[in-house]
């Protein structure tokens, strides 16, 4: 019998929860709750290093089916306890971080593929299923979802839908909202909403879109039905290098507007290009140096860079003036003859934009290592500096303006580089990577906040969008009013309608309005 | 204050705001604005029966004017209907109370065609045909060709989430929206961000699309445009029956051989259109069309697609059926209205959407049910990877007009029942509105309650398009006495 004596939740509530999910599916252990008080948001890592993590949740539970989730939500609503739905907690904006105590509802035990309709190319799966497991199972049946976020090993279907995620192959396969056909959601009043599994219709659509991107603030997504693609029968890789960024961007725009749909289309800005090739544009695989892994290579590089980060404007200026070339990576997949033609046409477009053909290897190399980068980050933090990513988007005629405006705003506080991916005929997303440090832990936190404030203020001013696919969470909530352009009242109306008590993930998505904030909920001590 | 006084006051306010020339309240105009293409309305009108009359129609030219009108209407609790060209077939724009009609046709600017972004910024009152012509002159197309091409507006498409005949390639209007401008129910103006995509909470644009002006009024939009196709490759194929035709459609959509047009006529439909489309004398006609600015890629897809259709049992009927379909595709809705003049026959259409697994079963069931009351034919279009739309056309006859109406109602009821049972959707384009509202409630279930509450939260005075989508309880058509009771 687990000890619940020290729990800050009322005893009766705890007993009721045990009644719903069973002895094995809840925990109030301090160490466990602490581990759940952070996601992959860089600020949380810094807080941890500084010993300043925020108050944990009061309990974590692992329901096994939608009826248990329903009962938990009813309990939370009756007792006005905050509820935080959680998949794999790999978000980077603090979306699953408890701010006012409450109960974390971890959906990982709801991980079944409920139904695969091979004729209609549809799959229904539960929200807690982890991305890579899901994709692998679909592959066995000859399908692909086409959704490959770099967090695929540690993110869940529910998390994807709640945050509006996008994968690395989105230029061909679309984003999560293009894949969702119907949803199963437990509403804050405990009712279950199941939207219809039918091809796109006018009203079904708006119901889905109320919950896609709701980041846990409007209900708990427990399952989704998604449309599938046939597993690709062919794949082609291509690298190019352009004399400058502008030509590279023209090439991408022309490809998308020529109706090509490469699965992967990534243009690295000159600084990123310079770093990844250290000034030399590789055209063939390098022989493997004895004992030097990709990870160690990165750390080796990091040690060289660290001293410069105390005054980032110096290395930034050096790199920005010296680095000129821009690297492009393309991957095509699908029907063999169509892949071949798209590949051929892409080459023509790139050559016309002044690009130099660098063959298959740069793209193949990227493909091989595409998930590894994120996992090497922890070593970087150990070395005493921090990294983060800022991803925005805009239309083509504003893209370079947005890029240079934001680069300028970030440059004094952090080393900054970027790549352009998730391309559309209308525009593109920009993915900034930043690295910075501070002399003390407090200093680092301060600098971190400054970098983000400068970056997002610049973004808003330059007409970009706050986030292309990482979401809002806590990190960007302050800027939602500006982003919404006067449509925020609709968002508040949704929240007031669906979650009038404000129990669902308080403090996320929107700042400064009680309905999204704490809204007078009972504090953990009561 | 009496109802008449209140209306007079509002008319005065509108005149002060817009000028006398842009406010209309004479009886003849009110009669004209009380109906649209929906058949019972037309028949009723021809018999001198009018259900509801608005009190005034006004013609704003900017979003600021719309904003002020809504604020005034709200202050006086006068309902507002938004009107484009009145081409809806589901009573979307019929006045429910003695309200104001905002006719957006004076907001008719094409504000900008952006060649770098492949976007167009266009006001809601612009007619489809005019927009398309302007885009063509710049070498672009919107790719949106609803059957009402010659008589519908941009605003109408946005509020009903319409789809055009080439939606398999270009997408539906919802796929084309970058950003919206408009006013909320309190008159405040909004403009969503101009970005190809964001992860900034629920997508407000998508929530407003298809809401039939019950949550907000959309005054302009930034939409995707496409370069004009160089070449159109259209062809006809014959299939022995509906089942094999559906399998062939599914194959093309699921194997990335996506055409721009893919329409299958059932045997009755094939026979009915045989002369016009040069289709086969028996079995089903499948019209397939490929067109794209990237003609090399398009030709490849066409070659692969046609090969696949033959492999799946299709008989190659050559170009002619495809080209004839292109020629005649807009005449269908106009031809249907011919039947109105024959007072003992009523022609109507019902569209439903269904996933592939259930498509044939639904088709068979519905056609069998309709045959009990009259004649039915169907065609299948707007295919996607997971399903297809079925477009049923039916004709019922009776010398007694009451019995005629009853038969029509029975056909609708049995079709909707079949859809709900099988799990198909009654609520695809072009919008919902009063006609389907009762079934919409059953289909949406818990979702319906949610949308009703949302409507009440956003528009507590029920000003915007009351009664549509059956979203407001008090929104049903009402005579003046009912409104007085509310005071």
PDB file of N, CA, C and O in Angstrom, chain A residues 432-498:
ATOM      1  N   UNK A 432      15.593  29.026 -36.001  1.00  0.00           N
ATOM      2  CA  UNK A 432      16.832  29.555 -35.441  1.00  0.00           C
ATOM      3  C   UNK A 432      17.354  28.629 -34.355  1.00  0.00           C
ATOM      4  O   UNK A 432      16.593  28.175 -33.507  1.00  0.00           O
ATOM      5  N   UNK A 433      18.659  28.381 -34.358  1.00  0.00           N
ATOM      6  CA  UNK A 433      19.293  27.686 -33.238  1.00  0.00           C
ATOM      7  C   UNK A 433      20.165  28.713 -32.545  1.00  0.00           C
ATOM      8  O   UNK A 433      20.915  29.439 -33.187  1.00  0.00           O
ATOM      9  N   UNK A 434      20.046  28.752 -31.219  1.00  0.00           N
ATOM     10  CA  UNK A 434      20.858  29.719 -30.487  1.00  0.00           C
ATOM     11  C   UNK A 434      21.691  29.024 -29.431  1.00  0.00           C
ATOM     12  O   UNK A 434      21.278  27.997 -28.885  1.00  0.00           O
ATOM     13  N   UNK A 435      22.875  29.560 -29.171  1.00  0.00           N
ATOM     14  CA  UNK A 435      23.724  29.039 -28.102  1.00  0.00           C
ATOM     15  C   UNK A 435      24.228  30.234 -27.315  1.00  0.00           C
ATOM     16  O   UNK A 435      24.646  31.240 -27.893  1.00  0.00           O
ATOM     17  N   UNK A 436      24.182  30.124 -26.007  1.00  0.00           N
ATOM     18  CA  UNK A 436      24.607  31.254 -25.181  1.00  0.00           C
ATOM     19  C   UNK A 436      25.038  30.744 -23.816  1.00  0.00           C
ATOM     20  O   UNK A 436      24.909  29.569 -23.499  1.00  0.00           O
ATOM     21  N   UNK A 437      25.560  31.655 -23.022  1.00  0.00           N
ATOM     22  CA  UNK A 437      25.944  31.278 -21.670  1.00  0.00           C
ATOM     23  C   UNK A 437      25.860  32.506 -20.786  1.00  0.00           C
ATOM     24  O   UNK A 437      25.435  33.569 -21.202  1.00  0.00           O
ATOM     25  N   UNK A 438      26.245  32.350 -19.536  1.00  0.00           N
ATOM     26  CA  UNK A 438      26.281  33.453 -18.580  1.00  0.00           C
ATOM     27  C   UNK A 438      27.268  33.055 -17.503  1.00  0.00           C
ATOM     28  O   UNK A 438      27.566  31.874 -17.332  1.00  0.00           O
ATOM     29  N   UNK A 439      27.786  34.046 -16.796  1.00  0.00           N
ATOM     30  CA  UNK A 439      28.827  33.704 -15.827  1.00  0.00           C
ATOM     31  C   UNK A 439      28.277  32.969 -14.625  1.00  0.00           C
ATOM     32  O   UNK A 439      28.953  32.161 -14.009  1.00  0.00           O
ATOM     33  N   UNK A 440      27.022  33.281 -14.250  1.00  0.00           N
ATOM     34  CA  UNK A 440      26.398  32.547 -13.152  1.00  0.00           C
ATOM     35  C   UNK A 440      25.121  31.919 -13.668  1.00  0.00           C
ATOM     36  O   UNK A 440      24.635  32.261 -14.737  1.00  0.00           O
ATOM     37  N   UNK A 441      24.557  31.011 -12.854  1.00  0.00           N
ATOM     38  CA  UNK A 441      23.307  30.370 -13.243  1.00  0.00           C
ATOM     39  C   UNK A 441      22.188  31.406 -13.367  1.00  0.00           C
ATOM     40  O   UNK A 441      21.374  31.352 -14.291  1.00  0.00           O
ATOM     41  N   UNK A 442      22.168  32.345 -12.439  1.00  0.00           N
ATOM     42  CA  UNK A 442      21.141  33.390 -12.490  1.00  0.00           C
ATOM     43  C   UNK A 442      21.302  34.232 -13.753  1.00  0.00           C
ATOM     44  O   UNK A 442      20.335  34.613 -14.404  1.00  0.00           O
ATOM     45  N   UNK A 443      22.546  34.490 -14.056  1.00  0.00           N
ATOM     46  CA  UNK A 443      22.870  35.252 -15.248  1.00  0.00           C
ATOM     47  C   UNK A 443      22.344  34.572 -16.504  1.00  0.00           C
ATOM     48  O   UNK A 443      21.844  35.210 -17.419  1.00  0.00           O
ATOM     49  N   UNK A 444      22.489  33.240 -16.524  1.00  0.00           N
ATOM     50  CA  UNK A 444      22.026  32.478 -17.694  1.00  0.00           C
ATOM     51  C   UNK A 444      20.525  32.582 -17.856  1.00  0.00           C
ATOM     52  O   UNK A 444      20.020  32.764 -18.954  1.00  0.00           O
ATOM     53  N   UNK A 445      19.804  32.470 -16.741  1.00  0.00           N
ATOM     54  CA  UNK A 445      18.341  32.580 -16.809  1.00  0.00           C
ATOM     55  C   UNK A 445      17.934  33.951 -17.328  1.00  0.00           C
ATOM     56  O   UNK A 445      17.054  34.081 -18.176  1.00  0.00           O
ATOM     57  N   UNK A 446      18.631  34.946 -16.831  1.00  0.00           N
ATOM     58  CA  UNK A 446      18.298  36.324 -17.239  1.00  0.00           C
ATOM     59  C   UNK A 446      18.541  36.486 -18.735  1.00  0.00           C
ATOM     60  O   UNK A 446      17.722  37.017 -19.471  1.00  0.00           O
ATOM     61  N   UNK A 447      19.689  35.995 -19.162  1.00  0.00           N
ATOM     62  CA  UNK A 447      20.032  36.124 -20.579  1.00  0.00           C
ATOM     63  C   UNK A 447      19.052  35.331 -21.436  1.00  0.00           C
ATOM     64  O   UNK A 447      18.644  35.774 -22.506  1.00  0.00           O
ATOM     65  N   UNK A 448      18.680  34.169 -20.963  1.00  0.00           N
ATOM     66  CA  UNK A 448      17.720  33.335 -21.684  1.00  0.00           C
ATOM     67  C   UNK A 448      16.433  34.114 -21.956  1.00  0.00           C
ATOM     68  O   UNK A 448      15.951  34.180 -23.082  1.00  0.00           O
ATOM     69  N   UNK A 449      15.879  34.721 -20.900  1.00  0.00           N
ATOM     70  CA  UNK A 449      14.627  35.458 -21.045  1.00  0.00           C
ATOM     71  C   UNK A 449      14.786  36.643 -21.998  1.00  0.00           C
ATOM     72  O   UNK A 449      13.897  36.943 -22.794  1.00  0.00           O
ATOM     73  N   UNK A 450      15.947  37.301 -21.902  1.00  0.00           N
ATOM     74  CA  UNK A 450      16.198  38.446 -22.785  1.00  0.00           C
ATOM     75  C   UNK A 450      16.222  38.021 -24.247  1.00  0.00           C
ATOM     76  O   UNK A 450      15.661  38.693 -25.107  1.00  0.00           O
ATOM     77  N   UNK A 451      16.897  36.908 -24.513  1.00  0.00           N
ATOM     78  CA  UNK A 451      17.002  36.420 -25.899  1.00  0.00           C
ATOM     79  C   UNK A 451      15.606  36.207 -26.473  1.00  0.00           C
ATOM     80  O   UNK A 451      15.291  36.651 -27.581  1.00  0.00           O
ATOM     81  N   UNK A 452      14.768  35.538 -25.710  1.00  0.00           N
ATOM     82  CA  UNK A 452      13.422  35.239 -26.209  1.00  0.00           C
ATOM     83  C   UNK A 452      12.582  36.499 -26.363  1.00  0.00           C
ATOM     84  O   UNK A 452      11.867  36.647 -27.353  1.00  0.00           O
ATOM     85  N   UNK A 453      12.669  37.400 -25.414  1.00  0.00           N
ATOM     86  CA  UNK A 453      11.874  38.633 -25.524  1.00  0.00           C
ATOM     87  C   UNK A 453      12.300  39.424 -26.760  1.00  0.00           C
ATOM     88  O   UNK A 453      11.468  39.875 -27.544  1.00  0.00           O
ATOM     89  N   UNK A 454      13.619  39.572 -26.937  1.00  0.00           N
ATOM     90  CA  UNK A 454      14.113  40.303 -28.105  1.00  0.00           C
ATOM     91  C   UNK A 454      13.675  39.614 -29.403  1.00  0.00           C
ATOM     92  O   UNK A 454      13.239  40.269 -30.347  1.00  0.00           O
ATOM     93  N   UNK A 455      13.818  38.288 -29.427  1.00  0.00           N
ATOM     94  CA  UNK A 455      13.502  37.539 -30.648  1.00  0.00           C
ATOM     95  C   UNK A 455      12.028  37.653 -31.005  1.00  0.00           C
ATOM     96  O   UNK A 455      11.673  37.934 -32.149  1.00  0.00           O
ATOM     97  N   UNK A 456      11.148  37.452 -30.021  1.00  0.00           N
ATOM     98  CA  UNK A 456       9.721  37.439 -30.328  1.00  0.00           C
ATOM     99  C   UNK A 456       9.172  38.837 -30.577  1.00  0.00           C
ATOM    100  O   UNK A 456       8.280  39.024 -31.406  1.00  0.00           O
ATOM    101  N   UNK A 457       9.723  39.829 -29.883  1.00  0.00           N
ATOM    102  CA  UNK A 457       9.310  41.206 -30.199  1.00  0.00           C
ATOM    103  C   UNK A 457       9.674  41.531 -31.643  1.00  0.00           C
ATOM    104  O   UNK A 457       8.891  42.118 -32.386  1.00  0.00           O
ATOM    105  N   UNK A 458      10.885  41.148 -32.038  1.00  0.00           N
ATOM    106  CA  UNK A 458      11.311  41.376 -33.418  1.00  0.00           C
ATOM    107  C   UNK A 458      10.410  40.628 -34.387  1.00  0.00           C
ATOM    108  O   UNK A 458      10.030  41.139 -35.441  1.00  0.00           O
ATOM    109  N   UNK A 459      10.057  39.405 -34.030  1.00  0.00           N
ATOM    110  CA  UNK A 459       9.199  38.578 -34.892  1.00  0.00           C
ATOM    111  C   UNK A 459       7.845  39.242 -35.108  1.00  0.00           C
ATOM    112  O   UNK A 459       7.376  39.365 -36.240  1.00  0.00           O
ATOM    113  N   UNK A 460       7.233  39.681 -34.019  1.00  0.00           N
ATOM    114  CA  UNK A 460       5.913  40.301 -34.109  1.00  0.00           C
ATOM    115  C   UNK A 460       5.979  41.571 -34.950  1.00  0.00           C
ATOM    116  O   UNK A 460       5.144  41.828 -35.800  1.00  0.00           O
ATOM    117  N   UNK A 461       7.027  42.349 -34.684  1.00  0.00           N
ATOM    118  CA  UNK A 461       7.190  43.605 -35.407  1.00  0.00           C
ATOM    119  C   UNK A 461       7.387  43.359 -36.896  1.00  0.00           C
ATOM    120  O   UNK A 461       6.916  44.116 -37.737  1.00  0.00           O
ATOM    121  N   UNK A 462       8.083  42.283 -37.240  1.00  0.00           N
ATOM    122  CA  UNK A 462       8.378  41.984 -38.641  1.00  0.00           C
ATOM    123  C   UNK A 462       7.277  41.167 -39.311  1.00  0.00           C
ATOM    124  O   UNK A 462       7.442  40.703 -40.440  1.00  0.00           O
ATOM    125  N   UNK A 463       6.169  40.952 -38.641  1.00  0.00           N
ATOM    126  CA  UNK A 463       5.020  40.282 -39.261  1.00  0.00           C
ATOM    127  C   UNK A 463       5.101  38.776 -39.322  1.00  0.00           C
ATOM    128  O   UNK A 463       4.337  38.140 -40.060  1.00  0.00           O
ATOM    129  N   UNK A 464       6.019  38.174 -38.558  1.00  0.00           N
ATOM    130  CA  UNK A 464       6.093  36.712 -38.552  1.00  0.00           C
ATOM    131  C   UNK A 464       5.091  36.125 -37.578  1.00  0.00           C
ATOM    132  O   UNK A 464       4.448  36.850 -36.821  1.00  0.00           O
ATOM    133  N   UNK A 465       4.961  34.815 -37.581  1.00  0.00           N
ATOM    134  CA  UNK A 465       4.080  34.171 -36.612  1.00  0.00           C
ATOM    135  C   UNK A 465       4.918  33.636 -35.454  1.00  0.00           C
ATOM    136  O   UNK A 465       6.060  33.220 -35.638  1.00  0.00           O
ATOM    137  N   UNK A 466       4.342  33.649 -34.254  1.00  0.00           N
ATOM    138  CA  UNK A 466       5.038  33.279 -33.028  1.00  0.00           C
ATOM    139  C   UNK A 466       5.675  31.897 -33.044  1.00  0.00           C
ATOM    140  O   UNK A 466       6.703  31.668 -32.434  1.00  0.00           O
ATOM    141  N   UNK A 467       4.971  30.963 -33.665  1.00  0.00           N
ATOM    142  CA  UNK A 467       5.488  29.609 -33.681  1.00  0.00           C
ATOM    143  C   UNK A 467       4.962  28.884 -34.896  1.00  0.00           C
ATOM    144  O   UNK A 467       3.779  28.973 -35.204  1.00  0.00           O
ATOM    145  N   UNK A 468       5.852  28.185 -35.601  1.00  0.00           N
ATOM    146  CA  UNK A 468       5.390  27.401 -36.749  1.00  0.00           C
ATOM    147  C   UNK A 468       4.877  26.034 -36.297  1.00  0.00           C
ATOM    148  O   UNK A 468       3.863  25.548 -36.796  1.00  0.00           O
ATOM    149  N   UNK A 469       5.606  25.381 -35.337  1.00  0.00           N
ATOM    150  CA  UNK A 469       5.154  24.054 -34.932  1.00  0.00           C
ATOM    151  C   UNK A 469       5.512  23.637 -33.511  1.00  0.00           C
ATOM    152  O   UNK A 469       5.104  22.569 -33.073  1.00  0.00           O
ATOM    153  N   UNK A 470       6.243  24.471 -32.754  1.00  0.00           N
ATOM    154  CA  UNK A 470       6.554  24.051 -31.381  1.00  0.00           C
ATOM    155  C   UNK A 470       5.433  24.382 -30.409  1.00  0.00           C
ATOM    156  O   UNK A 470       5.345  23.785 -29.340  1.00  0.00           O
ATOM    157  N   UNK A 471       4.610  25.372 -30.753  1.00  0.00           N
ATOM    158  CA  UNK A 471       3.511  25.710 -29.868  1.00  0.00           C
ATOM    159  C   UNK A 471       3.849  26.860 -28.937  1.00  0.00           C
ATOM    160  O   UNK A 471       4.906  27.481 -29.032  1.00  0.00           O
ATOM    161  N   UNK A 472       2.925  27.134 -28.009  1.00  0.00           N
ATOM    162  CA  UNK A 472       3.008  28.326 -27.154  1.00  0.00           C
ATOM    163  C   UNK A 472       3.411  27.996 -25.725  1.00  0.00           C
ATOM    164  O   UNK A 472       4.364  28.561 -25.188  1.00  0.00           O
ATOM    165  N   UNK A 473       2.659  27.102 -25.059  1.00  0.00           N
ATOM    166  CA  UNK A 473       2.980  26.699 -23.695  1.00  0.00           C
ATOM    167  C   UNK A 473       2.952  27.895 -22.750  1.00  0.00           C
ATOM    168  O   UNK A 473       2.025  28.709 -22.762  1.00  0.00           O
ATOM    169  N   UNK A 474       4.005  27.985 -21.920  1.00  0.00           N
ATOM    170  CA  UNK A 474       4.167  29.134 -21.033  1.00  0.00           C
ATOM    171  C   UNK A 474       5.023  30.184 -21.729  1.00  0.00           C
ATOM    172  O   UNK A 474       4.777  31.383 -21.649  1.00  0.00           O
ATOM    173  N   UNK A 475       6.027  29.672 -22.442  1.00  0.00           N
ATOM    174  CA  UNK A 475       7.073  30.508 -23.009  1.00  0.00           C
ATOM    175  C   UNK A 475       6.583  31.687 -23.840  1.00  0.00           C
ATOM    176  O   UNK A 475       7.081  32.792 -23.730  1.00  0.00           O
ATOM    177  N   UNK A 476       5.583  31.448 -24.705  1.00  0.00           N
ATOM    178  CA  UNK A 476       5.198  32.494 -25.660  1.00  0.00           C
ATOM    179  C   UNK A 476       3.823  33.094 -25.376  1.00  0.00           C
ATOM    180  O   UNK A 476       3.329  33.907 -26.139  1.00  0.00           O
ATOM    181  N   UNK A 477       3.227  32.696 -24.254  1.00  0.00           N
ATOM    182  CA  UNK A 477       1.843  33.104 -23.980  1.00  0.00           C
ATOM    183  C   UNK A 477       1.662  34.620 -23.975  1.00  0.00           C
ATOM    184  O   UNK A 477       0.637  35.136 -24.415  1.00  0.00           O
ATOM    185  N   UNK A 478       2.677  35.319 -23.504  1.00  0.00           N
ATOM    186  CA  UNK A 478       2.587  36.789 -23.412  1.00  0.00           C
ATOM    187  C   UNK A 478       2.292  37.446 -24.752  1.00  0.00           C
ATOM    188  O   UNK A 478       1.725  38.521 -24.790  1.00  0.00           O
ATOM    189  N   UNK A 479       2.745  36.862 -25.849  1.00  0.00           N
ATOM    190  CA  UNK A 479       2.640  37.498 -27.154  1.00  0.00           C
ATOM    191  C   UNK A 479       1.382  37.098 -27.929  1.00  0.00           C
ATOM    192  O   UNK A 479       1.154  37.547 -29.033  1.00  0.00           O
ATOM    193  N   UNK A 480       0.551  36.261 -27.321  1.00  0.00           N
ATOM    194  CA  UNK A 480      -0.625  35.738 -28.031  1.00  0.00           C
ATOM    195  C   UNK A 480      -1.598  36.842 -28.430  1.00  0.00           C
ATOM    196  O   UNK A 480      -2.266  36.768 -29.453  1.00  0.00           O
ATOM    197  N   UNK A 481      -1.689  37.892 -27.581  1.00  0.00           N
ATOM    198  CA  UNK A 481      -2.620  38.979 -27.886  1.00  0.00           C
ATOM    199  C   UNK A 481      -2.263  39.632 -29.218  1.00  0.00           C
ATOM    200  O   UNK A 481      -3.117  39.857 -30.066  1.00  0.00           O
ATOM    201  N   UNK A 482      -0.966  39.899 -29.398  1.00  0.00           N
ATOM    202  CA  UNK A 482      -0.511  40.536 -30.642  1.00  0.00           C
ATOM    203  C   UNK A 482      -0.701  39.580 -31.817  1.00  0.00           C
ATOM    204  O   UNK A 482      -1.186  39.956 -32.883  1.00  0.00           O
ATOM    205  N   UNK A 483      -0.319  38.346 -31.605  1.00  0.00           N
ATOM    206  CA  UNK A 483      -0.404  37.328 -32.664  1.00  0.00           C
ATOM    207  C   UNK A 483      -1.824  37.213 -33.199  1.00  0.00           C
ATOM    208  O   UNK A 483      -2.031  37.081 -34.395  1.00  0.00           O
ATOM    209  N   UNK A 484      -2.801  37.267 -32.295  1.00  0.00           N
ATOM    210  CA  UNK A 484      -4.183  36.975 -32.684  1.00  0.00           C
ATOM    211  C   UNK A 484      -4.833  38.080 -33.504  1.00  0.00           C
ATOM    212  O   UNK A 484      -5.858  37.853 -34.135  1.00  0.00           O
ATOM    213  N   UNK A 485      -4.275  39.281 -33.492  1.00  0.00           N
ATOM    214  CA  UNK A 485      -4.791  40.345 -34.345  1.00  0.00           C
ATOM    215  C   UNK A 485      -6.238  40.698 -34.107  1.00  0.00           C
ATOM    216  O   UNK A 485      -6.965  41.046 -35.037  1.00  0.00           O
ATOM    217  N   UNK A 486      -6.687  40.622 -32.869  1.00  0.00           N
ATOM    218  CA  UNK A 486      -8.071  40.992 -32.581  1.00  0.00           C
ATOM    219  C   UNK A 486      -8.994  39.800 -32.480  1.00  0.00           C
ATOM    220  O   UNK A 486     -10.160  39.935 -32.118  1.00  0.00           O
ATOM    221  N   UNK A 487      -8.477  38.607 -32.798  1.00  0.00           N
ATOM    222  CA  UNK A 487      -9.324  37.409 -32.737  1.00  0.00           C
ATOM    223  C   UNK A 487      -9.247  36.712 -31.391  1.00  0.00           C
ATOM    224  O   UNK A 487      -9.923  35.707 -31.186  1.00  0.00           O
ATOM    225  N   UNK A 488      -8.443  37.248 -30.468  1.00  0.00           N
ATOM    226  CA  UNK A 488      -8.312  36.628 -29.150  1.00  0.00           C
ATOM    227  C   UNK A 488      -9.633  36.425 -28.412  1.00  0.00           C
ATOM    228  O   UNK A 488      -9.807  35.415 -27.733  1.00  0.00           O
ATOM    229  N   UNK A 489     -10.581  37.379 -28.526  1.00  0.00           N
ATOM    230  CA  UNK A 489     -11.875  37.139 -27.863  1.00  0.00           C
ATOM    231  C   UNK A 489     -12.504  35.804 -28.225  1.00  0.00           C
ATOM    232  O   UNK A 489     -13.191  35.202 -27.410  1.00  0.00           O
ATOM    233  N   UNK A 490     -12.252  35.332 -29.444  1.00  0.00           N
ATOM    234  CA  UNK A 490     -12.805  34.031 -29.836  1.00  0.00           C
ATOM    235  C   UNK A 490     -12.157  32.915 -29.028  1.00  0.00           C
ATOM    236  O   UNK A 490     -12.819  31.965 -28.603  1.00  0.00           O
ATOM    237  N   UNK A 491     -10.842  33.051 -28.833  1.00  0.00           N
ATOM    238  CA  UNK A 491     -10.119  32.052 -28.056  1.00  0.00           C
ATOM    239  C   UNK A 491     -10.621  32.030 -26.609  1.00  0.00           C
ATOM    240  O   UNK A 491     -10.859  30.969 -26.025  1.00  0.00           O
ATOM    241  N   UNK A 492     -10.829  33.231 -26.054  1.00  0.00           N
ATOM    242  CA  UNK A 492     -11.337  33.304 -24.680  1.00  0.00           C
ATOM    243  C   UNK A 492     -12.756  32.765 -24.600  1.00  0.00           C
ATOM    244  O   UNK A 492     -13.131  32.112 -23.626  1.00  0.00           O
ATOM    245  N   UNK A 493     -13.550  33.033 -25.632  1.00  0.00           N
ATOM    246  CA  UNK A 493     -14.921  32.518 -25.650  1.00  0.00           C
ATOM    247  C   UNK A 493     -14.902  30.997 -25.661  1.00  0.00           C
ATOM    248  O   UNK A 493     -15.692  30.342 -24.974  1.00  0.00           O
ATOM    249  N   UNK A 494     -13.990  30.418 -26.436  1.00  0.00           N
ATOM    250  CA  UNK A 494     -13.858  28.961 -26.464  1.00  0.00           C
ATOM    251  C   UNK A 494     -13.545  28.427 -25.073  1.00  0.00           C
ATOM    252  O   UNK A 494     -14.144  27.454 -24.614  1.00  0.00           O
ATOM    253  N   UNK A 495     -12.603  29.092 -24.422  1.00  0.00           N
ATOM    254  CA  UNK A 495     -12.187  28.626 -23.094  1.00  0.00           C
ATOM    255  C   UNK A 495     -13.327  28.759 -22.086  1.00  0.00           C
ATOM    256  O   UNK A 495     -13.618  27.823 -21.334  1.00  0.00           O
ATOM    257  N   UNK A 496     -14.011  29.901 -22.121  1.00  0.00           N
ATOM    258  CA  UNK A 496     -15.114  30.112 -21.165  1.00  0.00           C
ATOM    259  C   UNK A 496     -16.234  29.126 -21.407  1.00  0.00           C
ATOM    260  O   UNK A 496     -16.886  28.662 -20.482  1.00  0.00           O
ATOM    261  N   UNK A 497     -16.468  28.808 -22.673  1.00  0.00           N
ATOM    262  CA  UNK A 497     -17.548  27.883 -23.026  1.00  0.00           C
ATOM    263  C   UNK A 497     -17.220  26.470 -22.580  1.00  0.00           C
ATOM    264  O   UNK A 497     -18.030  25.778 -21.982  1.00  0.00           O
ATOM    265  N   UNK A 498     -16.018  26.041 -22.920  1.00  0.00           N
ATOM    266  CA  UNK A 498     -15.679  24.634 -22.760  1.00  0.00           C
ATOM    267  C   UNK A 498     -15.117  24.330 -21.374  1.00  0.00           C
ATOM    268  O   UNK A 498     -15.365  23.254 -20.825  1.00  0.00           O
TER     269      UNK A 498
END
